């Protein structure tokens, strides 16, 4: 298992484009409408109101255009507004995970196939992964409104339209089943699972965050639909089911991965991995400022199978 050194200062992945503070002047040149939301704070620094969903959306549009060549990006009101630096970190650490089984070299290009479970209306992981590493993606989603918005993003970004394919999960109780076809192979899967166990718990979480951001209402600037925020049993049950379903696709995926919001869930989930006899698993820790996050990765391939996979798919 890989864990960060607790003595090291939390920081973004070294390849992450978003080190330090945002260069709002440069971003505004790429996306002029961002300038409407920039102001000078009491410390004399230029910033935006991160409690304003329109300002955060404008910042995201600027970041995606400036760094990732995403010409058009938008999401409907009420949907999750993803923080770009943290999302990019997951992609970069996934690249390192692949490189760890490829003599340290990151596999790039359209031949690398990734599966994003619950891509949402924002389509953020496929956009970043396709831009930075030229990977191909299957982006799976259960919510029709989210899929329609993702379709609109791809329709207005022809370059990405060639590398990202959307797929609807028709059965709410399934994750991989019905998405992974019998003749498909994925180098990795990724997921940002719903971590609350009920609508009430999600609401309370939003209220806490709203208070921390000094919002006058409980409308959190990051938004979020029900499937994005909660499911029965929360993150523990969702990822547990993911582990169980992964046993049906042991040799069709190299790495299965999922973000884990609650560190306390790791013990139970790693025990489940041992029960289904995975070949190996890793806990990859990430950090952005004072916020720490992590993802769990597992594979059923033994060392020889890993070597063959690398040889025939990544060379």
mmCIF file of C-alpha atoms in Angstrom:
data_model
loop_
_atom_site.group_PDB
_atom_site.id
_atom_site.type_symbol
_atom_site.label_atom_id
_atom_site.label_comp_id
_atom_site.label_asym_id
_atom_site.label_seq_id
_atom_site.Cartn_x
_atom_site.Cartn_y
_atom_site.Cartn_z
ATOM 1 C CA UNK A 1 0.000 0.000 0.000
ATOM 2 C CA UNK A 2 1.274 3.470 -0.890
ATOM 3 C CA UNK A 3 0.826 6.238 1.650
ATOM 4 C CA UNK A 4 2.085 9.783 1.743
ATOM 5 C CA UNK A 5 4.792 10.762 4.205
ATOM 6 C CA UNK A 6 2.953 12.530 7.069
ATOM 7 C CA UNK A 7 5.949 14.866 7.515
ATOM 8 C CA UNK A 8 5.582 16.245 3.988
ATOM 9 C CA UNK A 9 3.534 19.384 3.407
ATOM 10 C CA UNK A 10 0.289 18.557 1.578
ATOM 11 C CA UNK A 11 0.537 19.639 -2.023
ATOM 12 C CA UNK A 12 -0.873 18.943 -5.446
ATOM 13 C CA UNK A 13 0.632 16.312 -7.717
ATOM 14 C CA UNK A 14 3.881 17.634 -9.303
ATOM 15 C CA UNK A 15 2.373 17.449 -12.820
ATOM 16 C CA UNK A 16 -0.808 19.259 -11.796
ATOM 17 C CA UNK A 17 -1.097 22.544 -13.715
ATOM 18 C CA UNK A 18 -2.763 24.307 -10.778
ATOM 19 C CA UNK A 19 0.096 24.843 -8.340
ATOM 20 C CA UNK A 20 -0.069 27.925 -6.142
ATOM 21 C CA UNK A 21 -2.660 30.651 -6.633
ATOM 22 C CA UNK A 22 -4.704 31.146 -9.789
ATOM 23 C CA UNK A 23 -3.294 33.578 -12.336
ATOM 24 C CA UNK A 24 -6.621 35.331 -12.781
ATOM 25 C CA UNK A 25 -5.215 37.838 -15.259
ATOM 26 C CA UNK A 26 -4.031 35.106 -17.613
ATOM 27 C CA UNK A 27 -7.244 33.139 -17.147
ATOM 28 C CA UNK A 28 -9.317 36.239 -17.946
ATOM 29 C CA UNK A 29 -7.440 36.654 -21.222
ATOM 30 C CA UNK A 30 -8.466 33.129 -22.167
ATOM 31 C CA UNK A 31 -12.033 33.550 -20.883
ATOM 32 C CA UNK A 32 -12.913 37.280 -20.641
ATOM 33 C CA UNK A 33 -16.205 36.716 -18.811
ATOM 34 C CA UNK A 34 -14.235 35.626 -15.741
ATOM 35 C CA UNK A 35 -13.230 39.280 -15.267
ATOM 36 C CA UNK A 36 -16.804 40.089 -14.198
ATOM 37 C CA UNK A 37 -16.253 38.036 -11.022
ATOM 38 C CA UNK A 38 -12.774 39.242 -10.038
ATOM 39 C CA UNK A 39 -12.324 41.722 -7.213
ATOM 40 C CA UNK A 40 -9.555 42.885 -4.884
ATOM 41 C CA UNK A 41 -9.889 41.599 -1.325
ATOM 42 C CA UNK A 42 -8.879 43.299 1.921
ATOM 43 C CA UNK A 43 -5.341 41.929 1.573
ATOM 44 C CA UNK A 44 -4.935 43.595 -1.809
ATOM 45 C CA UNK A 45 -5.112 40.308 -3.728
ATOM 46 C CA UNK A 46 -7.274 39.604 -6.739
ATOM 47 C CA UNK A 47 -9.769 36.816 -6.137
ATOM 48 C CA UNK A 48 -13.330 35.666 -6.809
ATOM 49 C CA UNK A 49 -16.228 34.896 -4.478
ATOM 50 C CA UNK A 50 -15.986 31.128 -4.057
ATOM 51 C CA UNK A 51 -19.412 31.148 -2.410
ATOM 52 C CA UNK A 52 -20.935 32.362 -5.700
ATOM 53 C CA UNK A 53 -21.775 29.431 -8.009
ATOM 54 C CA UNK A 54 -21.633 31.654 -11.098
ATOM 55 C CA UNK A 55 -18.131 32.813 -10.185
ATOM 56 C CA UNK A 56 -16.951 29.242 -9.594
ATOM 57 C CA UNK A 57 -18.454 28.124 -12.902
ATOM 58 C CA UNK A 58 -16.722 30.975 -14.706
ATOM 59 C CA UNK A 59 -13.426 30.004 -13.091
ATOM 60 C CA UNK A 60 -13.910 26.396 -14.215
ATOM 61 C CA UNK A 61 -14.671 27.478 -17.761
ATOM 62 C CA UNK A 62 -11.504 29.554 -17.798
ATOM 63 C CA UNK A 63 -9.352 26.755 -16.343
ATOM 64 C CA UNK A 64 -10.709 24.159 -18.769
ATOM 65 C CA UNK A 65 -10.182 26.427 -21.761
ATOM 66 C CA UNK A 66 -6.767 27.774 -20.723
ATOM 67 C CA UNK A 67 -5.158 24.496 -19.636
ATOM 68 C CA UNK A 68 -7.147 21.714 -21.320
ATOM 69 C CA UNK A 69 -8.398 23.267 -24.575
ATOM 70 C CA UNK A 70 -12.049 22.665 -23.692
ATOM 71 C CA UNK A 71 -13.777 25.260 -25.883
ATOM 72 C CA UNK A 72 -17.202 24.919 -24.270
ATOM 73 C CA UNK A 73 -18.178 23.756 -20.802
ATOM 74 C CA UNK A 74 -21.263 24.384 -18.707
ATOM 75 C CA UNK A 75 -23.581 22.584 -16.300
ATOM 76 C CA UNK A 76 -27.211 23.244 -15.358
ATOM 77 C CA UNK A 77 -27.982 24.999 -12.092
ATOM 78 C CA UNK A 78 -28.062 22.617 -9.142
ATOM 79 C CA UNK A 79 -25.494 20.160 -10.486
ATOM 80 C CA UNK A 80 -22.131 19.503 -8.881
ATOM 81 C CA UNK A 81 -19.511 22.139 -9.723
ATOM 82 C CA UNK A 82 -16.228 20.237 -9.502
ATOM 83 C CA UNK A 83 -13.015 21.796 -8.155
ATOM 84 C CA UNK A 84 -10.663 21.373 -11.109
ATOM 85 C CA UNK A 85 -7.300 21.036 -9.251
ATOM 86 C CA UNK A 86 -8.502 18.129 -7.104
ATOM 87 C CA UNK A 87 -10.086 16.358 -10.057
ATOM 88 C CA UNK A 88 -6.873 16.733 -12.045
ATOM 89 C CA UNK A 89 -4.898 15.222 -9.165
ATOM 90 C CA UNK A 90 -6.884 11.971 -9.369
ATOM 91 C CA UNK A 91 -6.042 11.717 -13.085
ATOM 92 C CA UNK A 92 -2.335 12.338 -12.528
ATOM 93 C CA UNK A 93 -2.103 9.761 -9.747
ATOM 94 C CA UNK A 94 -3.932 7.271 -11.968
ATOM 95 C CA UNK A 95 -1.281 7.893 -14.616
ATOM 96 C CA UNK A 96 1.391 7.117 -12.019
ATOM 97 C CA UNK A 97 -0.467 3.928 -11.097
ATOM 98 C CA UNK A 98 -0.271 2.745 -14.706
ATOM 99 C CA UNK A 99 3.374 3.802 -14.940
ATOM 100 C CA UNK A 100 4.208 1.723 -11.860
ATOM 101 C CA UNK A 101 3.440 -1.374 -13.953
ATOM 102 C CA UNK A 102 5.122 -0.060 -17.094
ATOM 103 C CA UNK A 103 8.747 0.460 -16.016
ATOM 104 C CA UNK A 104 7.933 3.968 -14.834
ATOM 105 C CA UNK A 105 6.641 5.178 -18.191
ATOM 106 C CA UNK A 106 3.107 6.625 -18.334
ATOM 107 C CA UNK A 107 1.033 4.917 -21.045
ATOM 108 C CA UNK A 108 -0.487 7.604 -23.259
ATOM 109 C CA UNK A 109 -2.697 7.770 -26.324
ATOM 110 C CA UNK A 110 -6.117 6.639 -27.466
ATOM 111 C CA UNK A 111 -5.191 2.973 -26.978
ATOM 112 C CA UNK A 112 -5.476 3.525 -23.213
ATOM 113 C CA UNK A 113 -9.094 2.926 -22.288
ATOM 114 C CA UNK A 114 -10.587 4.300 -19.060
ATOM 115 C CA UNK A 115 -14.062 3.880 -17.597
ATOM 116 C CA UNK A 116 -15.532 6.744 -15.562
ATOM 117 C CA UNK A 117 -18.371 5.531 -13.336
ATOM 118 C CA UNK A 118 -20.893 8.301 -12.649
ATOM 119 C CA UNK A 119 -19.366 10.902 -14.944
ATOM 120 C CA UNK A 120 -22.091 13.418 -14.080
ATOM 121 C CA UNK A 121 -23.186 16.477 -16.027
ATOM 122 C CA UNK A 122 -19.683 17.950 -15.767
ATOM 123 C CA UNK A 123 -17.764 15.144 -17.569
ATOM 124 C CA UNK A 124 -14.687 16.456 -15.824
ATOM 125 C CA UNK A 125 -12.469 13.362 -15.532
ATOM 126 C CA UNK A 126 -12.747 12.334 -19.199
ATOM 127 C CA UNK A 127 -12.060 15.902 -20.340
ATOM 128 C CA UNK A 128 -8.903 16.201 -18.236
ATOM 129 C CA UNK A 129 -7.678 12.668 -18.928
ATOM 130 C CA UNK A 130 -8.207 13.010 -22.669
ATOM 131 C CA UNK A 131 -6.531 16.413 -22.783
ATOM 132 C CA UNK A 132 -3.443 15.622 -20.696
ATOM 133 C CA UNK A 133 -2.767 11.995 -21.632
ATOM 134 C CA UNK A 134 -4.904 11.523 -24.778
ATOM 135 C CA UNK A 135 -6.679 8.559 -23.155
ATOM 136 C CA UNK A 136 -9.984 7.230 -24.469
ATOM 137 C CA UNK A 137 -12.937 7.147 -22.100
ATOM 138 C CA UNK A 138 -16.260 5.443 -21.641
ATOM 139 C CA UNK A 139 -18.248 7.832 -19.431
ATOM 140 C CA UNK A 140 -21.093 6.029 -17.661
ATOM 141 C CA UNK A 141 -24.020 7.809 -16.042
ATOM 142 C CA UNK A 142 -27.495 6.899 -14.766
ATOM 143 C CA UNK A 143 -29.192 10.321 -14.762
ATOM 144 C CA UNK A 144 -30.711 11.382 -18.103
ATOM 145 C CA UNK A 145 -30.329 15.168 -17.503
ATOM 146 C CA UNK A 146 -26.650 14.675 -16.655
ATOM 147 C CA UNK A 147 -26.116 12.623 -19.815
ATOM 148 C CA UNK A 148 -27.816 15.225 -21.974
ATOM 149 C CA UNK A 149 -25.561 17.935 -20.631
ATOM 150 C CA UNK A 150 -22.477 15.758 -21.164
ATOM 151 C CA UNK A 151 -23.680 15.179 -24.744
ATOM 152 C CA UNK A 152 -23.893 18.941 -25.260
ATOM 153 C CA UNK A 153 -20.335 19.414 -23.963
ATOM 154 C CA UNK A 154 -19.038 16.799 -26.389
ATOM 155 C CA UNK A 155 -21.109 18.149 -29.288
ATOM 156 C CA UNK A 156 -19.354 21.519 -28.905
ATOM 157 C CA UNK A 157 -15.882 20.007 -28.434
ATOM 158 C CA UNK A 158 -15.247 17.891 -31.566
ATOM 159 C CA UNK A 159 -11.709 16.936 -30.508
ATOM 160 C CA UNK A 160 -12.992 15.314 -27.316
ATOM 161 C CA UNK A 161 -16.018 13.839 -29.058
ATOM 162 C CA UNK A 162 -13.683 11.425 -30.826
ATOM 163 C CA UNK A 163 -12.119 10.145 -27.593
ATOM 164 C CA UNK A 164 -15.053 10.133 -25.135
ATOM 165 C CA UNK A 165 -18.130 7.947 -25.476
ATOM 166 C CA UNK A 166 -21.147 8.231 -23.193
ATOM 167 C CA UNK A 167 -22.991 5.173 -21.938
ATOM 168 C CA UNK A 168 -26.207 5.079 -19.914
ATOM 169 C CA UNK A 169 -26.551 2.762 -16.926
ATOM 170 C CA UNK A 170 -30.122 1.530 -17.306
ATOM 171 C CA UNK A 171 -30.392 -0.286 -13.961
ATOM 172 C CA UNK A 172 -29.951 1.802 -10.836
ATOM 173 C CA UNK A 173 -28.750 -1.093 -8.688
ATOM 174 C CA UNK A 174 -25.794 -1.872 -10.985
ATOM 175 C CA UNK A 175 -22.380 -0.293 -11.421
ATOM 176 C CA UNK A 176 -20.176 -2.241 -13.866
ATOM 177 C CA UNK A 177 -22.821 -4.692 -15.034
ATOM 178 C CA UNK A 178 -24.564 -3.443 -18.147
ATOM 179 C CA UNK A 179 -21.712 -1.021 -18.855
ATOM 180 C CA UNK A 180 -18.673 -3.253 -19.445
ATOM 181 C CA UNK A 181 -19.340 -5.405 -22.509
ATOM 182 C CA UNK A 182 -17.991 -8.948 -22.822
ATOM 183 C CA UNK A 183 -15.393 -8.005 -25.447
ATOM 184 C CA UNK A 184 -14.102 -4.813 -23.811
ATOM 185 C CA UNK A 185 -10.899 -4.217 -21.877
ATOM 186 C CA UNK A 186 -10.121 -1.248 -19.644
ATOM 187 C CA UNK A 187 -6.753 -0.167 -18.364
ATOM 188 C CA UNK A 188 -8.405 1.548 -15.434
ATOM 189 C CA UNK A 189 -11.749 2.493 -13.953
ATOM 190 C CA UNK A 190 -12.359 5.576 -11.821
ATOM 191 C CA UNK A 191 -15.197 6.854 -9.697
ATOM 192 C CA UNK A 192 -16.151 9.685 -7.370
ATOM 193 C CA UNK A 193 -18.896 7.850 -5.455
ATOM 194 C CA UNK A 194 -21.788 9.434 -3.556
ATOM 195 C CA UNK A 195 -20.556 9.519 0.026
ATOM 196 C CA UNK A 196 -23.673 10.400 2.039
ATOM 197 C CA UNK A 197 -26.082 7.658 3.094
ATOM 198 C CA UNK A 198 -29.287 9.717 2.924
ATOM 199 C CA UNK A 199 -30.745 12.978 1.627
ATOM 200 C CA UNK A 200 -30.844 14.276 5.210
ATOM 201 C CA UNK A 201 -27.160 13.540 5.752
ATOM 202 C CA UNK A 202 -26.320 15.270 2.462
ATOM 203 C CA UNK A 203 -28.376 18.303 3.497
ATOM 204 C CA UNK A 204 -26.587 18.514 6.838
ATOM 205 C CA UNK A 205 -23.244 18.289 5.057
ATOM 206 C CA UNK A 206 -24.274 21.134 2.763
ATOM 207 C CA UNK A 207 -25.341 23.220 5.765
ATOM 208 C CA UNK A 208 -21.948 22.753 7.423
ATOM 209 C CA UNK A 209 -20.123 23.744 4.251
ATOM 210 C CA UNK A 210 -22.445 26.700 3.704
ATOM 211 C CA UNK A 211 -21.663 27.890 7.236
ATOM 212 C CA UNK A 212 -17.931 27.519 6.640
ATOM 213 C CA UNK A 213 -18.252 29.589 3.469
ATOM 214 C CA UNK A 214 -20.374 32.209 5.276
ATOM 215 C CA UNK A 215 -23.286 31.663 2.915
ATOM 216 C CA UNK A 216 -26.553 33.256 3.933
ATOM 217 C CA UNK A 217 -28.557 30.301 2.646
ATOM 218 C CA UNK A 218 -27.956 26.566 2.631
ATOM 219 C CA UNK A 219 -27.516 26.532 -1.124
ATOM 220 C CA UNK A 220 -23.985 25.244 -1.467
ATOM 221 C CA UNK A 221 -21.986 26.770 -4.285
ATOM 222 C CA UNK A 222 -20.855 23.346 -5.465
ATOM 223 C CA UNK A 223 -24.449 22.099 -5.889
ATOM 224 C CA UNK A 224 -25.172 18.430 -6.399
ATOM 225 C CA UNK A 225 -28.040 16.187 -7.443
ATOM 226 C CA UNK A 226 -29.220 13.247 -5.351
ATOM 227 C CA UNK A 227 -27.197 10.597 -7.215
ATOM 228 C CA UNK A 228 -24.104 12.768 -6.966
ATOM 229 C CA UNK A 229 -24.363 13.227 -3.208
ATOM 230 C CA UNK A 230 -25.970 10.204 -1.590
ATOM 231 C CA UNK A 231 -27.089 6.606 -1.962
ATOM 232 C CA UNK A 232 -28.441 3.996 0.433
ATOM 233 C CA UNK A 233 -25.564 2.895 2.648
ATOM 234 C CA UNK A 234 -23.402 5.784 1.449
ATOM 235 C CA UNK A 235 -19.880 5.468 0.146
ATOM 236 C CA UNK A 236 -19.159 2.271 2.076
ATOM 237 C CA UNK A 237 -22.028 0.370 0.495
ATOM 238 C CA UNK A 238 -21.462 1.804 -2.973
ATOM 239 C CA UNK A 239 -17.770 0.929 -3.145
ATOM 240 C CA UNK A 240 -18.504 -2.410 -1.486
ATOM 241 C CA UNK A 241 -20.878 -3.217 -4.335
ATOM 242 C CA UNK A 242 -18.290 -1.988 -6.805
ATOM 243 C CA UNK A 243 -15.795 -4.457 -5.359
ATOM 244 C CA UNK A 244 -18.316 -7.287 -5.577
ATOM 245 C CA UNK A 245 -19.223 -6.502 -9.196
ATOM 246 C CA UNK A 246 -15.558 -6.176 -10.137
ATOM 247 C CA UNK A 247 -15.180 -9.926 -9.558
ATOM 248 C CA UNK A 248 -17.191 -10.498 -12.760
ATOM 249 C CA UNK A 249 -14.647 -8.553 -14.821
ATOM 250 C CA UNK A 250 -11.375 -9.742 -13.287
ATOM 251 C CA UNK A 251 -9.494 -10.066 -16.546
ATOM 252 C CA UNK A 252 -11.153 -7.186 -18.421
ATOM 253 C CA UNK A 253 -9.760 -4.401 -16.252
ATOM 254 C CA UNK A 254 -6.222 -3.873 -15.028
ATOM 255 C CA UNK A 255 -6.955 -1.407 -12.227
ATOM 256 C CA UNK A 256 -10.297 -0.780 -10.559
ATOM 257 C CA UNK A 257 -10.239 2.455 -8.540
ATOM 258 C CA UNK A 258 -12.520 4.703 -6.516
ATOM 259 C CA UNK A 259 -12.107 7.842 -4.454
ATOM 260 C CA UNK A 260 -12.711 7.254 -0.750
ATOM 261 C CA UNK A 261 -13.950 10.322 1.126
ATOM 262 C CA UNK A 262 -14.054 8.824 4.603
ATOM 263 C CA UNK A 263 -10.782 7.358 5.816
ATOM 264 C CA UNK A 264 -12.704 5.292 8.368
ATOM 265 C CA UNK A 265 -14.183 3.234 5.504
ATOM 266 C CA UNK A 266 -10.804 1.930 4.353
ATOM 267 C CA UNK A 267 -10.518 -0.916 6.852
ATOM 268 C CA UNK A 268 -13.869 -2.424 5.900
ATOM 269 C CA UNK A 269 -13.230 -1.988 2.177
ATOM 270 C CA UNK A 270 -9.735 -3.492 2.251
ATOM 271 C CA UNK A 271 -11.185 -6.445 4.166
ATOM 272 C CA UNK A 272 -13.688 -6.916 1.341
ATOM 273 C CA UNK A 273 -10.848 -6.853 -1.164
ATOM 274 C CA UNK A 274 -9.116 -9.630 0.750
ATOM 275 C CA UNK A 275 -12.364 -11.627 0.775
ATOM 276 C CA UNK A 276 -12.631 -11.530 -3.019
ATOM 277 C CA UNK A 277 -8.935 -12.445 -3.302
ATOM 278 C CA UNK A 278 -7.562 -9.548 -5.324
ATOM 279 C CA UNK A 279 -3.977 -9.930 -6.457
ATOM 280 C CA UNK A 280 -3.006 -6.605 -4.890
ATOM 281 C CA UNK A 281 -4.447 -3.293 -3.761
ATOM 282 C CA UNK A 282 -3.115 0.170 -3.025
ATOM 283 C CA UNK A 283 -4.300 3.211 -1.100
ATOM 284 C CA UNK A 284 -3.065 6.334 -2.857
ATOM 285 C CA UNK A 285 -3.198 9.464 -0.740
ATOM 286 C CA UNK A 286 -3.580 12.921 -2.232
ATOM 287 C CA UNK A 287 -3.706 16.389 -0.716
ATOM 288 C CA UNK A 288 -4.687 19.900 -1.699
ATOM 289 C CA UNK A 289 -3.740 22.428 0.955
ATOM 290 C CA UNK A 290 -5.302 21.282 4.209
ATOM 291 C CA UNK A 291 -7.729 18.945 2.462
ATOM 292 C CA UNK A 292 -6.689 15.311 2.243
ATOM 293 C CA UNK A 293 -8.232 12.715 -0.028
ATOM 294 C CA UNK A 294 -7.384 9.273 -1.281
ATOM 295 C CA UNK A 295 -8.382 6.569 -3.692
ATOM 296 C CA UNK A 296 -8.448 2.819 -3.425
ATOM 297 C CA UNK A 297 -7.087 0.735 -6.306
ATOM 298 C CA UNK A 298 -7.193 -3.020 -6.817
ATOM 299 C CA UNK A 299 -6.349 -5.589 -9.470
ATOM 300 C CA UNK A 300 -6.970 -9.289 -9.926
ATOM 301 C CA UNK A 301 -4.090 -9.738 -12.370
ATOM 302 C CA UNK A 302 -1.054 -11.623 -11.102
ATOM 303 C CA UNK A 303 2.459 -10.429 -11.920
ATOM 304 C CA UNK A 304 2.691 -12.419 -15.164
ATOM 305 C CA UNK A 305 -0.703 -11.229 -16.359
ATOM 306 C CA UNK A 306 0.275 -7.648 -15.489
ATOM 307 C CA UNK A 307 3.460 -8.019 -17.494
ATOM 308 C CA UNK A 308 1.573 -9.371 -20.504
ATOM 309 C CA UNK A 309 -1.049 -6.618 -20.274
ATOM 310 C CA UNK A 310 1.670 -3.961 -20.241
ATOM 311 C CA UNK A 311 3.530 -5.594 -23.096
ATOM 312 C CA UNK A 312 0.590 -5.988 -25.475
ATOM 313 C CA UNK A 313 -1.496 -2.892 -24.629
ATOM 314 C CA UNK A 314 0.922 -0.180 -23.551
ATOM 315 C CA UNK A 315 3.998 -0.614 -25.750
#
